[in-house]
Amino acid sequence: MRRFVVIGQTATASPEFSLNDIAGTAGRLDVLLRCLRAALCVSHGLRDDTTVYLVLLGGERAPRVLRIEGAIVRFVRPDERSLGTLVQKALAVESAGPAFTPLRRGVCVAEGALEVVLADLGPAPLYLLEEGARDVRAAPLEEGAVFFLGDHRGFDAASRARLLALGARAISVGPVSVHADDVVTLLANELDRAASPAEKPQTQEPR
Ligand SMILES: C[S@@+](CC[C@H](N)C(=O)[O-])C[C@H]1O[C@@H](n2cnc3c(N)ncnc32)[C@H](O)[C@@H]1O
């Protein structure tokens, strides 16, 4: 099981945004939508071993969290507009409280922020994705890892401090600061490669 948590400091928790201009009207929700695509969508399908949490800290209805489970969610298309529609519909529904409330198959909403996610995750190895941290290839990732990513602004200080206090390990996917969705793709690739049997290098028989 892979879990990704993207913390959107300005991403809106309200459904009032334009699907024609998500980047301009939804507090950079577009950054989180691209992470969702990168985490869940593969060519002609969805990853059924992956769950994504979008922590929405912007707008009047904040804070709220959406949880999307690749194992059971249906009708997810990889384009940003379709994902924006999925999120907009989910945010239009009143949510009951800090427990995740199912809205449709595989999509749940909860009132709250990081603490709600942590309660839902239970005990798990936590990794904080950060430029300049230890390389992800320096040591194998633990089974059941949960990956936390920031948005276009990075992490807010309180979330970062809370995760480190919980023992989250800071790791990087490479020496360059890249977009959050690219980080998700690179991490998924690392996990895919680790899960596949290693290809034996071609060797010449001694003559
Ligand atoms: C566009 S970056 C944010 C850049 C922002 N200027 C900062 O200083 O955090 C978005 C998120 O992607 C992740 N990220 C970007 N490059 C990374 C890298 N090389 N290794 C690990 N995580 C990275 C971090 O979680 C970061 O919060």
XYZ file of C-alpha atoms and ligand atoms in Angstrom:
234
model
C 0.000 0.000 0.000
C 1.287 3.451 -0.962
C -0.111 6.627 0.486
C 0.587 10.184 -0.602
C -0.448 13.258 1.376
C -0.273 16.615 -0.382
C -0.675 19.675 1.804
C -2.138 22.606 -0.129
C -1.568 25.770 1.870
C -3.841 27.786 -0.395
C -5.786 25.074 -2.295
C -9.473 25.769 -1.838
C -11.759 23.612 0.293
C -14.814 25.319 -1.257
C -16.514 24.237 -4.469
C -16.810 27.791 -5.836
C -14.086 27.821 -8.449
C -13.979 27.879 -12.218
C -13.110 24.681 -14.053
C -11.942 26.938 -16.874
C -9.315 28.527 -14.632
C -8.472 26.180 -11.762
C -5.003 27.652 -11.271
C -6.406 31.182 -11.032
C -9.585 30.607 -9.017
C -8.929 27.635 -6.724
C -5.842 28.697 -4.764
C -3.526 26.516 -6.849
C -5.663 23.417 -6.420
C -4.224 22.549 -9.843
C -0.953 21.569 -8.128
C -2.808 19.006 -6.008
C -4.832 17.711 -8.959
C -1.647 16.968 -10.870
C -0.322 15.098 -7.822
C -3.537 13.082 -7.753
C -3.095 12.158 -11.404
C 0.551 11.236 -10.907
C -0.224 9.058 -7.888
C -3.260 7.205 -9.229
C -3.193 7.134 -13.010
C -1.124 4.799 -15.120
C -1.477 4.135 -18.814
C -5.003 2.743 -19.278
C -5.767 2.339 -15.596
C -5.497 3.257 -11.951
C -3.095 2.089 -9.294
C -5.170 -0.011 -6.924
C -2.438 0.008 -4.269
C -2.448 3.786 -3.833
C -4.435 6.220 -1.696
C -4.102 9.987 -1.931
C -4.998 12.592 0.685
C -5.447 16.186 -0.459
C -5.227 18.584 2.476
C -7.099 21.756 1.503
C -6.183 24.722 3.664
C -7.530 27.560 1.492
C -10.937 29.187 1.085
C -13.947 29.649 3.362
C -14.645 25.943 3.971
C -11.059 25.146 5.035
C -9.620 23.066 6.469
C -10.901 19.924 4.784
C -9.287 16.744 3.521
C -10.246 14.609 0.543
C -9.237 10.955 0.480
C -9.214 9.149 -2.859
C -8.608 5.397 -2.898
C -7.265 3.918 -6.110
C -8.532 0.462 -5.163
C -12.203 1.373 -5.350
C -12.621 4.778 -6.990
C -14.280 4.723 -10.429
C -14.468 7.067 -13.402
C -11.196 8.872 -12.765
C -9.830 10.477 -15.908
C -6.318 11.848 -16.018
C -7.018 15.330 -17.342
C -6.992 18.235 -14.918
C -10.519 19.388 -15.766
C -12.045 15.980 -15.010
C -10.125 15.737 -11.760
C -11.232 19.293 -10.938
C -14.839 18.236 -11.526
C -14.417 15.226 -9.224
C -13.018 17.455 -6.464
C -15.592 20.207 -7.018
C -18.486 17.754 -6.690
C -16.939 16.265 -3.564
C -16.495 19.690 -1.975
C -20.116 20.634 -2.703
C -21.312 18.005 -0.236
C -21.685 18.933 3.408
C -19.353 16.804 5.505
C -20.240 15.531 8.940
C -17.100 16.036 10.972
C -13.550 14.843 11.478
C -14.349 11.277 10.370
C -13.980 10.533 6.656
C -17.457 10.565 5.124
C -17.975 8.647 1.885
C -19.274 10.838 -0.940
C -19.047 8.363 -3.764
C -17.158 5.118 -4.210
C -13.511 5.734 -3.264
C -13.900 9.433 -2.422
C -14.300 10.635 1.175
C -14.175 14.051 2.823
C -13.368 15.063 6.393
C -13.317 18.367 8.206
C -9.819 19.136 9.503
C -6.237 19.118 8.347
C -3.058 17.181 9.067
C -4.263 15.701 12.382
C -7.265 14.124 10.668
C -4.941 12.485 8.144
C -2.562 11.259 10.837
C -5.453 9.696 12.765
C -6.646 7.948 9.610
C -3.183 6.658 8.679
C -2.458 4.912 11.955
C 1.097 3.732 12.627
C 3.214 3.837 9.456
C 6.664 4.858 8.293
C 6.436 8.538 7.405
C 8.570 10.286 4.787
C 8.721 14.024 4.210
C 9.689 14.965 0.674
C 12.096 17.826 0.658
C 14.725 19.291 -1.598
C 18.242 18.832 -0.243
C 17.334 15.949 2.081
C 18.887 12.458 2.024
C 18.573 10.759 -1.344
C 15.682 8.293 -1.612
C 18.136 5.763 -3.081
C 20.414 5.919 -0.031
C 18.314 3.328 1.827
C 15.331 1.150 0.892
C 11.905 2.606 1.575
C 9.935 0.795 4.240
C 6.797 -1.198 3.431
C 3.595 0.796 3.823
C 5.338 4.130 3.471
C 3.382 7.377 3.629
C 4.810 10.288 1.651
C 4.096 13.914 2.531
C 4.553 16.656 -0.030
C 4.207 20.416 0.030
C 2.630 22.577 -2.656
C 4.077 25.417 -4.740
C 5.058 27.104 -1.458
C 6.583 24.006 0.106
C 5.501 23.018 3.642
C 4.082 25.343 6.259
C 6.362 25.426 9.299
C 3.800 23.876 11.680
C 3.082 20.830 9.487
C 6.759 20.259 8.825
C 7.615 20.481 12.551
C 4.734 18.137 13.469
C 5.823 15.507 10.938
C 9.459 15.634 12.020
C 8.390 15.382 15.672
C 6.502 12.203 14.744
C 9.699 10.742 13.333
C 9.091 11.433 9.646
C 12.277 11.017 7.658
C 13.168 13.755 5.181
C 14.129 12.375 1.782
C 14.702 13.832 -1.672
C 14.145 12.395 -5.134
C 17.151 14.167 -6.584
C 19.287 17.268 -6.412
C 16.890 19.605 -8.230
C 13.720 21.207 -6.837
C 10.979 19.904 -9.100
C 7.197 20.215 -9.209
C 5.280 18.255 -6.614
C 3.575 16.017 -9.190
C 6.959 15.144 -10.675
C 8.092 14.122 -7.199
C 5.124 11.749 -6.985
C 5.986 10.250 -10.380
C 9.621 9.784 -9.428
C 8.698 8.155 -6.119
C 6.155 5.851 -7.745
C 8.833 4.845 -10.208
C 11.294 4.099 -7.390
C 8.668 1.888 -5.731
C 7.791 0.193 -9.036
C 11.429 -0.573 -9.721
C 11.983 -1.928 -6.214
C 8.935 -4.174 -6.587
C 10.018 -5.608 -9.964
C 12.615 -8.347 -10.128
C 15.919 -6.696 -11.005
C 17.010 -7.135 -14.578
C 20.284 -9.004 -14.737
C 22.934 -7.023 -16.629
C 24.051 -8.646 -19.888
C 27.478 -10.224 -19.393
C 29.873 -11.675 -21.948
C 30.944 -15.283 -21.476
C 34.712 -15.460 -20.969
C 36.401 -16.789 -24.136
C 7.638 23.027 -6.105
S 8.186 22.280 -4.633
C 8.158 23.635 -3.483
C 9.252 24.556 -3.654
C 9.308 25.598 -2.587
N 9.987 26.719 -3.148
C 10.047 25.137 -1.340
O 11.039 25.739 -0.998
O 9.620 24.187 -0.684
C 6.810 21.376 -4.089
C 7.105 20.236 -3.185
O 7.737 19.229 -3.958
C 8.634 18.515 -3.133
N 9.932 18.523 -3.804
C 10.361 19.317 -4.809
N 11.574 18.955 -5.220
C 11.940 17.882 -4.471
C 13.087 17.033 -4.438
N 14.132 17.212 -5.237
N 13.079 16.034 -3.541
C 12.025 15.820 -2.714
N 10.928 16.591 -2.713
C 10.882 17.607 -3.575
C 8.578 19.104 -1.754
O 7.677 18.360 -0.959
C 8.026 20.491 -2.025
O 7.326 20.982 -0.908
